mmCIF file of N, CA, C and O and ligand atoms in Angstrom:
data_model
loop_
_atom_site.group_PDB
_atom_site.id
_atom_site.type_symbol
_atom_site.label_atom_id
_atom_site.label_comp_id
_atom_site.label_asym_id
_atom_site.label_seq_id
_atom_site.Cartn_x
_atom_site.Cartn_y
_atom_site.Cartn_z
ATOM 1 N N UNK L 1 114.001 67.222 135.015
ATOM 2 C CA UNK L 1 113.925 67.355 133.554
ATOM 3 C C UNK L 1 115.321 67.251 132.947
ATOM 4 O O UNK L 1 116.270 67.821 133.471
ATOM 5 N N UNK L 2 115.434 66.512 131.887
ATOM 6 C CA UNK L 2 116.697 66.448 131.158
ATOM 7 C C UNK L 2 116.400 66.724 129.686
ATOM 8 O O UNK L 2 115.418 66.236 129.149
ATOM 9 N N UNK L 3 117.250 67.543 129.089
ATOM 10 C CA UNK L 3 116.963 68.029 127.744
ATOM 11 C C UNK L 3 117.856 67.355 126.706
ATOM 12 O O UNK L 3 119.065 67.281 126.876
ATOM 13 N N UNK L 4 117.237 66.887 125.643
ATOM 14 C CA UNK L 4 117.956 66.285 124.514
ATOM 15 C C UNK L 4 118.679 67.387 123.735
ATOM 16 O O UNK L 4 118.129 68.467 123.531
ATOM 17 N N UNK L 5 119.917 67.113 123.279
ATOM 18 C CA UNK L 5 120.653 68.167 122.558
ATOM 19 C C UNK L 5 120.751 67.892 121.060
ATOM 20 O O UNK L 5 121.553 68.500 120.360
ATOM 21 N N UNK L 6 119.924 67.000 120.565
ATOM 22 C CA UNK L 6 119.832 66.827 119.118
ATOM 23 C C UNK L 6 119.162 68.073 118.529
ATOM 24 O O UNK L 6 118.029 68.381 118.888
ATOM 25 N N UNK L 7 119.863 68.821 117.639
ATOM 26 C CA UNK L 7 119.274 70.063 117.126
ATOM 27 C C UNK L 7 117.993 69.854 116.318
ATOM 28 O O UNK L 7 117.243 70.798 116.101
ATOM 29 N N UNK L 8 117.745 68.621 115.879
ATOM 30 C CA UNK L 8 116.528 68.345 115.107
ATOM 31 C C UNK L 8 115.438 67.698 115.942
ATOM 32 O O UNK L 8 114.393 67.322 115.403
ATOM 33 N N UNK L 9 115.668 67.555 117.226
ATOM 34 C CA UNK L 9 114.687 66.875 118.071
ATOM 35 C C UNK L 9 113.398 67.692 118.164
ATOM 36 O O UNK L 9 113.418 68.898 118.385
ATOM 37 N N UNK L 10 112.270 67.001 117.983
ATOM 38 C CA UNK L 10 110.970 67.686 117.992
ATOM 39 C C UNK L 10 110.484 68.001 119.403
ATOM 40 O O UNK L 10 109.753 68.954 119.622
ATOM 41 N N UNK L 11 110.880 67.153 120.351
ATOM 42 C CA UNK L 11 110.382 67.322 121.719
ATOM 43 C C UNK L 11 111.526 67.007 122.690
ATOM 44 O O UNK L 11 111.604 65.897 123.220
ATOM 45 N N UNK L 12 112.441 67.969 122.884
ATOM 46 C CA UNK L 12 113.683 67.662 123.605
ATOM 47 C C UNK L 12 113.562 67.447 125.111
ATOM 48 O O UNK L 12 114.476 66.919 125.721
ATOM 49 N N UNK L 13 112.442 67.852 125.720
ATOM 50 C CA UNK L 13 112.339 67.682 127.172
ATOM 51 C C UNK L 13 111.989 66.234 127.527
ATOM 52 O O UNK L 13 111.016 65.683 127.039
ATOM 53 N N UNK L 14 112.805 65.661 128.405
ATOM 54 C CA UNK L 14 112.597 64.289 128.870
ATOM 55 C C UNK L 14 112.552 64.275 130.396
ATOM 56 O O UNK L 14 113.202 65.083 131.039
ATOM 57 N N UNK L 15 111.803 63.292 130.957
ATOM 58 C CA UNK L 15 111.769 63.210 132.422
ATOM 59 C C UNK L 15 113.126 62.779 132.984
ATOM 60 O O UNK L 15 113.903 62.118 132.292
ATOM 61 N N UNK L 16 113.408 63.161 134.223
ATOM 62 C CA UNK L 16 114.633 62.756 134.901
ATOM 63 C C UNK L 16 114.780 61.245 134.889
ATOM 64 O O UNK L 16 113.791 60.525 135.002
ATOM 65 N N UNK L 17 116.007 60.759 134.747
ATOM 66 C CA UNK L 17 116.258 59.332 134.799
ATOM 67 C C UNK L 17 116.187 58.660 133.444
ATOM 68 O O UNK L 17 116.532 57.491 133.297
ATOM 69 N N UNK L 18 115.746 59.383 132.438
ATOM 70 C CA UNK L 18 115.653 58.850 131.080
ATOM 71 C C UNK L 18 117.067 58.751 130.487
ATOM 72 O O UNK L 18 117.884 59.652 130.674
ATOM 73 N N UNK L 19 117.379 57.629 129.813
ATOM 74 C CA UNK L 19 118.715 57.452 129.228
ATOM 75 C C UNK L 19 118.718 57.835 127.749
ATOM 76 O O UNK L 19 119.691 58.390 127.247
ATOM 77 N N UNK L 20 117.630 57.522 127.073
ATOM 78 C CA UNK L 20 117.513 57.867 125.660
ATOM 79 C C UNK L 20 116.313 58.778 125.459
ATOM 80 O O UNK L 20 115.285 58.620 126.123
ATOM 81 N N UNK L 21 116.438 59.715 124.538
ATOM 82 C CA UNK L 21 115.362 60.656 124.267
ATOM 83 C C UNK L 21 114.098 59.929 123.813
ATOM 84 O O UNK L 21 114.147 59.093 122.910
ATOM 85 N N UNK L 22 112.967 60.255 124.421
ATOM 86 C CA UNK L 22 111.693 59.634 124.082
ATOM 87 C C UNK L 22 111.288 59.998 122.646
ATOM 88 O O UNK L 22 110.719 59.202 121.922
ATOM 89 N N UNK L 23 111.636 61.207 122.235
ATOM 90 C CA UNK L 23 111.206 61.696 120.933
ATOM 91 C C UNK L 23 112.090 61.219 119.782
ATOM 92 O O UNK L 23 111.599 60.717 118.786
ATOM 93 N N UNK L 24 113.438 61.367 119.909
ATOM 94 C CA UNK L 24 114.311 61.069 118.766
ATOM 95 C C UNK L 24 115.206 59.849 118.993
ATOM 96 O O UNK L 24 115.862 59.386 118.061
ATOM 97 N N UNK L 25 115.287 59.332 120.225
ATOM 98 C CA UNK L 25 116.058 58.124 120.476
ATOM 99 C C UNK L 25 117.539 58.344 120.735
ATOM 100 O O UNK L 25 118.279 57.404 120.998
ATOM 101 N N UNK L 26 117.994 59.593 120.657
ATOM 102 C CA UNK L 26 119.403 59.896 120.911
ATOM 103 C C UNK L 26 119.722 59.674 122.394
ATOM 104 O O UNK L 26 118.897 59.946 123.259
ATOM 105 N N UNK L 27 120.947 59.185 122.648
ATOM 106 C CA UNK L 27 121.346 59.018 124.046
ATOM 107 C C UNK L 27 121.460 60.399 124.695
ATOM 108 O O UNK L 27 122.053 61.323 124.142
ATOM 109 N N UNK L 28 120.863 60.525 125.869
ATOM 110 C CA UNK L 28 120.861 61.814 126.558
ATOM 111 C C UNK L 28 122.177 62.016 127.300
ATOM 112 O O UNK L 28 122.782 61.067 127.792
ATOM 113 N N UNK L 29 122.623 63.254 127.359
ATOM 114 C CA UNK L 29 123.878 63.596 128.031
ATOM 115 C C UNK L 29 123.517 64.218 129.375
ATOM 116 O O UNK L 29 123.013 65.340 129.413
ATOM 117 N N UNK L 30 123.741 63.508 130.494
ATOM 118 C CA UNK L 30 123.344 64.068 131.795
ATOM 119 C C UNK L 30 124.111 65.349 132.129
ATOM 120 O O UNK L 30 123.543 66.276 132.697
ATOM 121 N N UNK L 31 125.390 65.373 131.781
ATOM 122 C CA UNK L 31 126.195 66.567 132.057
ATOM 123 C C UNK L 31 127.032 66.893 130.831
ATOM 124 O O UNK L 31 127.984 66.186 130.497
ATOM 125 N N UNK L 32 126.685 67.982 130.175
ATOM 126 C CA UNK L 32 127.425 68.395 128.990
ATOM 127 C C UNK L 32 128.798 68.898 129.424
ATOM 128 O O UNK L 32 128.903 69.772 130.294
ATOM 129 N N UNK L 33 129.863 68.350 128.821
ATOM 130 C CA UNK L 33 131.246 68.697 129.174
ATOM 131 C C UNK L 33 131.500 68.540 130.679
ATOM 132 O O UNK L 33 132.280 69.298 131.258
ATOM 133 N N UNK L 34 130.793 67.593 131.293
ATOM 134 C CA UNK L 34 130.915 67.359 132.741
ATOM 135 C C UNK L 34 130.635 68.593 133.568
ATOM 136 O O UNK L 34 131.133 68.743 134.676
ATOM 137 N N UNK L 35 129.835 69.487 133.058
ATOM 138 C CA UNK L 35 129.634 70.748 133.761
ATOM 139 C C UNK L 35 128.210 71.281 133.679
ATOM 140 O O UNK L 35 127.684 71.793 134.654
ATOM 141 N N UNK L 36 127.587 71.168 132.526
ATOM 142 C CA UNK L 36 126.271 71.790 132.341
ATOM 143 C C UNK L 36 125.165 70.739 132.323
ATOM 144 O O UNK L 36 125.202 69.798 131.537
ATOM 145 N N UNK L 37 124.195 70.927 133.190
ATOM 146 C CA UNK L 37 123.033 70.049 133.199
ATOM 147 C C UNK L 37 121.946 70.716 132.367
ATOM 148 O O UNK L 37 121.419 71.770 132.746
ATOM 149 N N UNK L 38 121.630 70.103 131.257
ATOM 150 C CA UNK L 38 120.674 70.687 130.322
ATOM 151 C C UNK L 38 119.261 70.489 130.857
ATOM 152 O O UNK L 38 118.870 69.375 131.191
ATOM 153 N N UNK L 39 118.508 71.554 130.929
ATOM 154 C CA UNK L 39 117.172 71.476 131.518
ATOM 155 C C UNK L 39 116.078 71.587 130.473
ATOM 156 O O UNK L 39 115.205 70.733 130.382
ATOM 157 N N UNK L 40 116.104 72.673 129.693
ATOM 158 C CA UNK L 40 115.065 72.758 128.666
ATOM 159 C C UNK L 40 115.460 73.657 127.511
ATOM 160 O O UNK L 40 116.376 74.460 127.621
ATOM 161 N N UNK L 41 114.741 73.473 126.437
ATOM 162 C CA UNK L 41 114.959 74.269 125.233
ATOM 163 C C UNK L 41 114.310 75.632 125.409
ATOM 164 O O UNK L 41 113.144 75.726 125.766
ATOM 165 N N UNK L 42 115.097 76.692 125.182
ATOM 166 C CA UNK L 42 114.531 78.040 125.298
ATOM 167 C C UNK L 42 114.099 78.590 123.955
ATOM 168 O O UNK L 42 113.066 79.241 123.843
ATOM 169 N N UNK L 43 114.919 78.362 122.949
ATOM 170 C CA UNK L 43 114.567 78.927 121.660
ATOM 171 C C UNK L 43 115.395 78.339 120.545
ATOM 172 O O UNK L 43 116.344 77.597 120.771
ATOM 173 N N UNK L 44 115.010 78.699 119.335
ATOM 174 C CA UNK L 44 115.674 78.160 118.168
ATOM 175 C C UNK L 44 115.786 79.233 117.107
ATOM 176 O O UNK L 44 114.845 79.982 116.876
ATOM 177 N N UNK L 45 116.959 79.320 116.480
ATOM 178 C CA UNK L 45 117.150 80.298 115.415
ATOM 179 C C UNK L 45 117.858 79.656 114.239
ATOM 180 O O UNK L 45 117.999 78.443 114.190
ATOM 181 N N UNK L 46 118.306 80.483 113.317
ATOM 182 C CA UNK L 46 118.952 79.987 112.111
ATOM 183 C C UNK L 46 120.286 79.318 112.376
ATOM 184 O O UNK L 46 120.775 78.546 111.569
ATOM 185 N N UNK L 47 120.910 79.615 113.519
ATOM 186 C CA UNK L 47 122.231 79.062 113.815
ATOM 187 C C UNK L 47 122.211 77.949 114.834
ATOM 188 O O UNK L 47 123.243 77.446 115.219
ATOM 189 N N UNK L 48 121.054 77.619 115.341
ATOM 190 C CA UNK L 48 121.008 76.549 116.325
ATOM 191 C C UNK L 48 120.024 76.846 117.423
ATOM 192 O O UNK L 48 119.148 77.699 117.277
ATOM 193 N N UNK L 49 120.201 76.144 118.534
ATOM 194 C CA UNK L 49 119.247 76.249 119.625
ATOM 195 C C UNK L 49 119.890 76.850 120.869
ATOM 196 O O UNK L 49 121.102 76.813 121.024
ATOM 197 N N UNK L 50 119.036 77.369 121.737
ATOM 198 C CA UNK L 50 119.470 77.923 123.011
ATOM 199 C C UNK L 50 118.779 77.128 124.113
ATOM 200 O O UNK L 50 117.571 76.915 124.059
ATOM 201 N N UNK L 51 119.568 76.696 125.087
ATOM 202 C CA UNK L 51 119.033 75.863 126.169
ATOM 203 C C UNK L 51 119.237 76.531 127.523
ATOM 204 O O UNK L 51 120.243 77.207 127.743
ATOM 205 N N UNK L 52 118.298 76.274 128.401
ATOM 206 C CA UNK L 52 118.493 76.616 129.803
ATOM 207 C C UNK L 52 119.249 75.465 130.452
ATOM 208 O O UNK L 52 118.916 74.302 130.250
ATOM 209 N N UNK L 53 120.287 75.802 131.230
ATOM 210 C CA UNK L 53 121.099 74.776 131.872
ATOM 211 C C UNK L 53 121.505 75.236 133.264
ATOM 212 O O UNK L 53 121.261 76.389 133.639
ATOM 213 N N UNK L 54 122.092 74.304 134.014
ATOM 214 C CA UNK L 54 122.663 74.651 135.311
ATOM 215 C C UNK L 54 124.158 74.402 135.245
ATOM 216 O O UNK L 54 124.596 73.371 134.743
ATOM 217 N N UNK L 55 124.945 75.334 135.748
ATOM 218 C CA UNK L 55 126.397 75.211 135.759
ATOM 219 C C UNK L 55 126.812 74.530 137.070
ATOM 220 O O UNK L 55 126.794 75.151 138.131
ATOM 221 N N UNK L 56 127.148 73.256 136.969
ATOM 222 C CA UNK L 56 127.461 72.456 138.165
ATOM 223 C C UNK L 56 128.724 72.973 138.860
ATOM 224 O O UNK L 56 128.875 72.864 140.072
ATOM 225 N N UNK L 57 129.639 73.564 138.075
ATOM 226 C CA UNK L 57 130.876 74.123 138.652
ATOM 227 C C UNK L 57 130.623 75.416 139.424
ATOM 228 O O UNK L 57 131.511 75.915 140.100
ATOM 229 N N UNK L 58 129.449 75.982 139.283
ATOM 230 C CA UNK L 58 129.145 77.245 139.958
ATOM 231 C C UNK L 58 127.891 77.115 140.807
ATOM 232 O O UNK L 58 126.934 77.899 140.639
ATOM 233 N N UNK L 59 127.880 76.129 141.677
ATOM 234 C CA UNK L 59 126.773 75.924 142.608
ATOM 235 C C UNK L 59 125.422 75.866 141.900
ATOM 236 O O UNK L 59 124.437 76.452 142.352
ATOM 237 N N UNK L 60 125.398 75.160 140.787
ATOM 238 C CA UNK L 60 124.171 74.960 140.011
ATOM 239 C C UNK L 60 123.508 76.263 139.566
ATOM 240 O O UNK L 60 122.281 76.348 139.468
ATOM 241 N N UNK L 61 124.327 77.256 139.328
ATOM 242 C CA UNK L 61 123.796 78.537 138.857
ATOM 243 C C UNK L 61 123.136 78.351 137.482
ATOM 244 O O UNK L 61 123.719 77.723 136.604
ATOM 245 N N UNK L 62 121.940 78.933 137.313
ATOM 246 C CA UNK L 62 121.300 78.817 135.992
ATOM 247 C C UNK L 62 122.136 79.528 134.920
ATOM 248 O O UNK L 62 122.727 80.570 135.193
ATOM 249 N N UNK L 63 122.197 78.961 133.751
ATOM 250 C CA UNK L 63 122.921 79.602 132.657
ATOM 251 C C UNK L 63 122.268 79.205 131.341
ATOM 252 O O UNK L 63 121.337 78.397 131.313
ATOM 253 N N UNK L 64 122.760 79.790 130.281
ATOM 254 C CA UNK L 64 122.219 79.521 128.960
ATOM 255 C C UNK L 64 123.321 78.911 128.101
ATOM 256 O O UNK L 64 124.445 79.384 128.108
ATOM 257 N N UNK L 65 123.008 77.818 127.431
ATOM 258 C CA UNK L 65 123.964 77.175 126.534
ATOM 259 C C UNK L 65 123.464 77.363 125.107
ATOM 260 O O UNK L 65 122.321 77.045 124.795
ATOM 261 N N UNK L 66 124.350 77.928 124.290
ATOM 262 C CA UNK L 66 123.998 78.101 122.878
ATOM 263 C C UNK L 66 124.655 77.009 122.064
ATOM 264 O O UNK L 66 125.827 76.711 122.243
ATOM 265 N N UNK L 67 123.878 76.434 121.189
ATOM 266 C CA UNK L 67 124.370 75.351 120.345
ATOM 267 C C UNK L 67 124.472 75.855 118.912
ATOM 268 O O UNK L 67 123.560 76.510 118.426
ATOM 269 N N UNK L 68 125.597 75.538 118.290
ATOM 270 C CA UNK L 68 125.762 75.934 116.896
ATOM 271 C C UNK L 68 125.351 74.779 115.987
ATOM 272 O O UNK L 68 126.013 73.753 115.934
ATOM 273 N N UNK L 69 124.231 74.953 115.291
ATOM 274 C CA UNK L 69 123.760 73.941 114.345
ATOM 275 C C UNK L 69 123.141 74.695 113.175
ATOM 276 O O UNK L 69 121.928 74.769 113.036
ATOM 277 N N UNK L 70 124.000 75.314 112.364
ATOM 278 C CA UNK L 70 123.464 76.180 111.300
ATOM 279 C C UNK L 70 122.619 75.420 110.290
ATOM 280 O O UNK L 70 122.981 74.324 109.879
ATOM 281 N N UNK L 71 121.501 76.044 109.938
ATOM 282 C CA UNK L 71 120.565 75.452 108.995
ATOM 283 C C UNK L 71 120.941 75.918 107.588
ATOM 284 O O UNK L 71 120.167 76.565 106.905
ATOM 285 N N UNK L 72 122.179 75.631 107.186
ATOM 286 C CA UNK L 72 122.663 76.105 105.884
ATOM 287 C C UNK L 72 123.429 74.996 105.180
ATOM 288 O O UNK L 72 123.858 74.028 105.797
ATOM 289 N N UNK L 73 123.627 75.170 103.900
ATOM 290 C CA UNK L 73 124.369 74.205 103.093
ATOM 291 C C UNK L 73 125.630 74.878 102.556
ATOM 292 O O UNK L 73 125.627 76.055 102.244
ATOM 293 N N UNK L 74 126.719 74.095 102.438
ATOM 294 C CA UNK L 74 127.920 74.595 101.776
ATOM 295 C C UNK L 74 128.961 75.112 102.751
ATOM 296 O O UNK L 74 128.636 75.641 103.803
ATOM 297 N N UNK L 75 130.227 74.969 102.353
ATOM 298 C CA UNK L 75 131.347 75.323 103.225
ATOM 299 C C UNK L 75 131.361 76.806 103.560
ATOM 300 O O UNK L 75 131.586 77.193 104.708
ATOM 301 N N UNK L 76 131.087 77.655 102.575
ATOM 302 C CA UNK L 76 131.160 79.087 102.821
ATOM 303 C C UNK L 76 130.094 79.502 103.839
ATOM 304 O O UNK L 76 130.375 80.204 104.805
ATOM 305 N N UNK L 77 128.885 79.037 103.631
ATOM 306 C CA UNK L 77 127.778 79.407 104.520
ATOM 307 C C UNK L 77 128.029 78.910 105.937
ATOM 308 O O UNK L 77 127.744 79.612 106.910
ATOM 309 N N UNK L 78 128.605 77.719 106.058
ATOM 310 C CA UNK L 78 128.874 77.179 107.394
ATOM 311 C C UNK L 78 129.974 77.987 108.074
ATOM 312 O O UNK L 78 129.846 78.357 109.245
ATOM 313 N N UNK L 79 131.034 78.328 107.347
ATOM 314 C CA UNK L 79 132.098 79.100 107.996
ATOM 315 C C UNK L 79 131.609 80.503 108.346
ATOM 316 O O UNK L 79 132.017 81.075 109.357
ATOM 317 N N UNK L 80 130.701 81.046 107.542
ATOM 318 C CA UNK L 80 130.108 82.352 107.873
ATOM 319 C C UNK L 80 129.250 82.242 109.134
ATOM 320 O O UNK L 80 129.287 83.112 110.007
ATOM 321 N N UNK L 81 128.500 81.171 109.235
ATOM 322 C CA UNK L 81 127.660 80.958 110.428
ATOM 323 C C UNK L 81 128.539 80.826 111.670
ATOM 324 O O UNK L 81 128.220 81.383 112.725
ATOM 325 N N UNK L 82 129.662 80.119 111.548
ATOM 326 C CA UNK L 82 130.585 79.977 112.687
ATOM 327 C C UNK L 82 131.144 81.336 113.085
ATOM 328 O O UNK L 82 131.189 81.681 114.270
ATOM 329 N N UNK L 83 131.503 82.140 112.087
ATOM 330 C CA UNK L 83 132.053 83.474 112.343
ATOM 331 C C UNK L 83 131.034 84.342 113.102
ATOM 332 O O UNK L 83 131.351 84.968 114.110
ATOM 333 N N UNK L 84 129.785 84.340 112.645
ATOM 334 C CA UNK L 84 128.747 85.140 113.286
ATOM 335 C C UNK L 84 128.436 84.634 114.689
ATOM 336 O O UNK L 84 128.206 85.407 115.601
ATOM 337 N N UNK L 85 128.481 83.317 114.833
ATOM 338 C CA UNK L 85 128.207 82.708 116.134
ATOM 339 C C UNK L 85 129.246 83.152 117.162
ATOM 340 O O UNK L 85 128.926 83.504 118.291
ATOM 341 N N UNK L 86 130.517 83.159 116.732
ATOM 342 C CA UNK L 86 131.598 83.533 117.650
ATOM 343 C C UNK L 86 131.499 84.993 118.065
ATOM 344 O O UNK L 86 131.776 85.324 119.196
HETATM 345 ZN ZN1 ZN O 1 115.683 64.096 121.252
#
């Protein structure tokens, strides 16, 4: 399984070997930052999505990757979302 990291993707799970997301057409990233293999979407909140991943640098240990994609408008709201995320 390879997971699409487009925060607006409706169906982010794709079969292994897929180059582009079946649902949104975005090019899939096999290894995020050359380290994390994205497996599936765990959840979604106001600040973005949470994914299950494997940390290739740590013997494929399962981990969670949080994505910051705030569902807000305006500079102040975005900087506040970044502050809360951190
Ligand atoms: Zn997608």
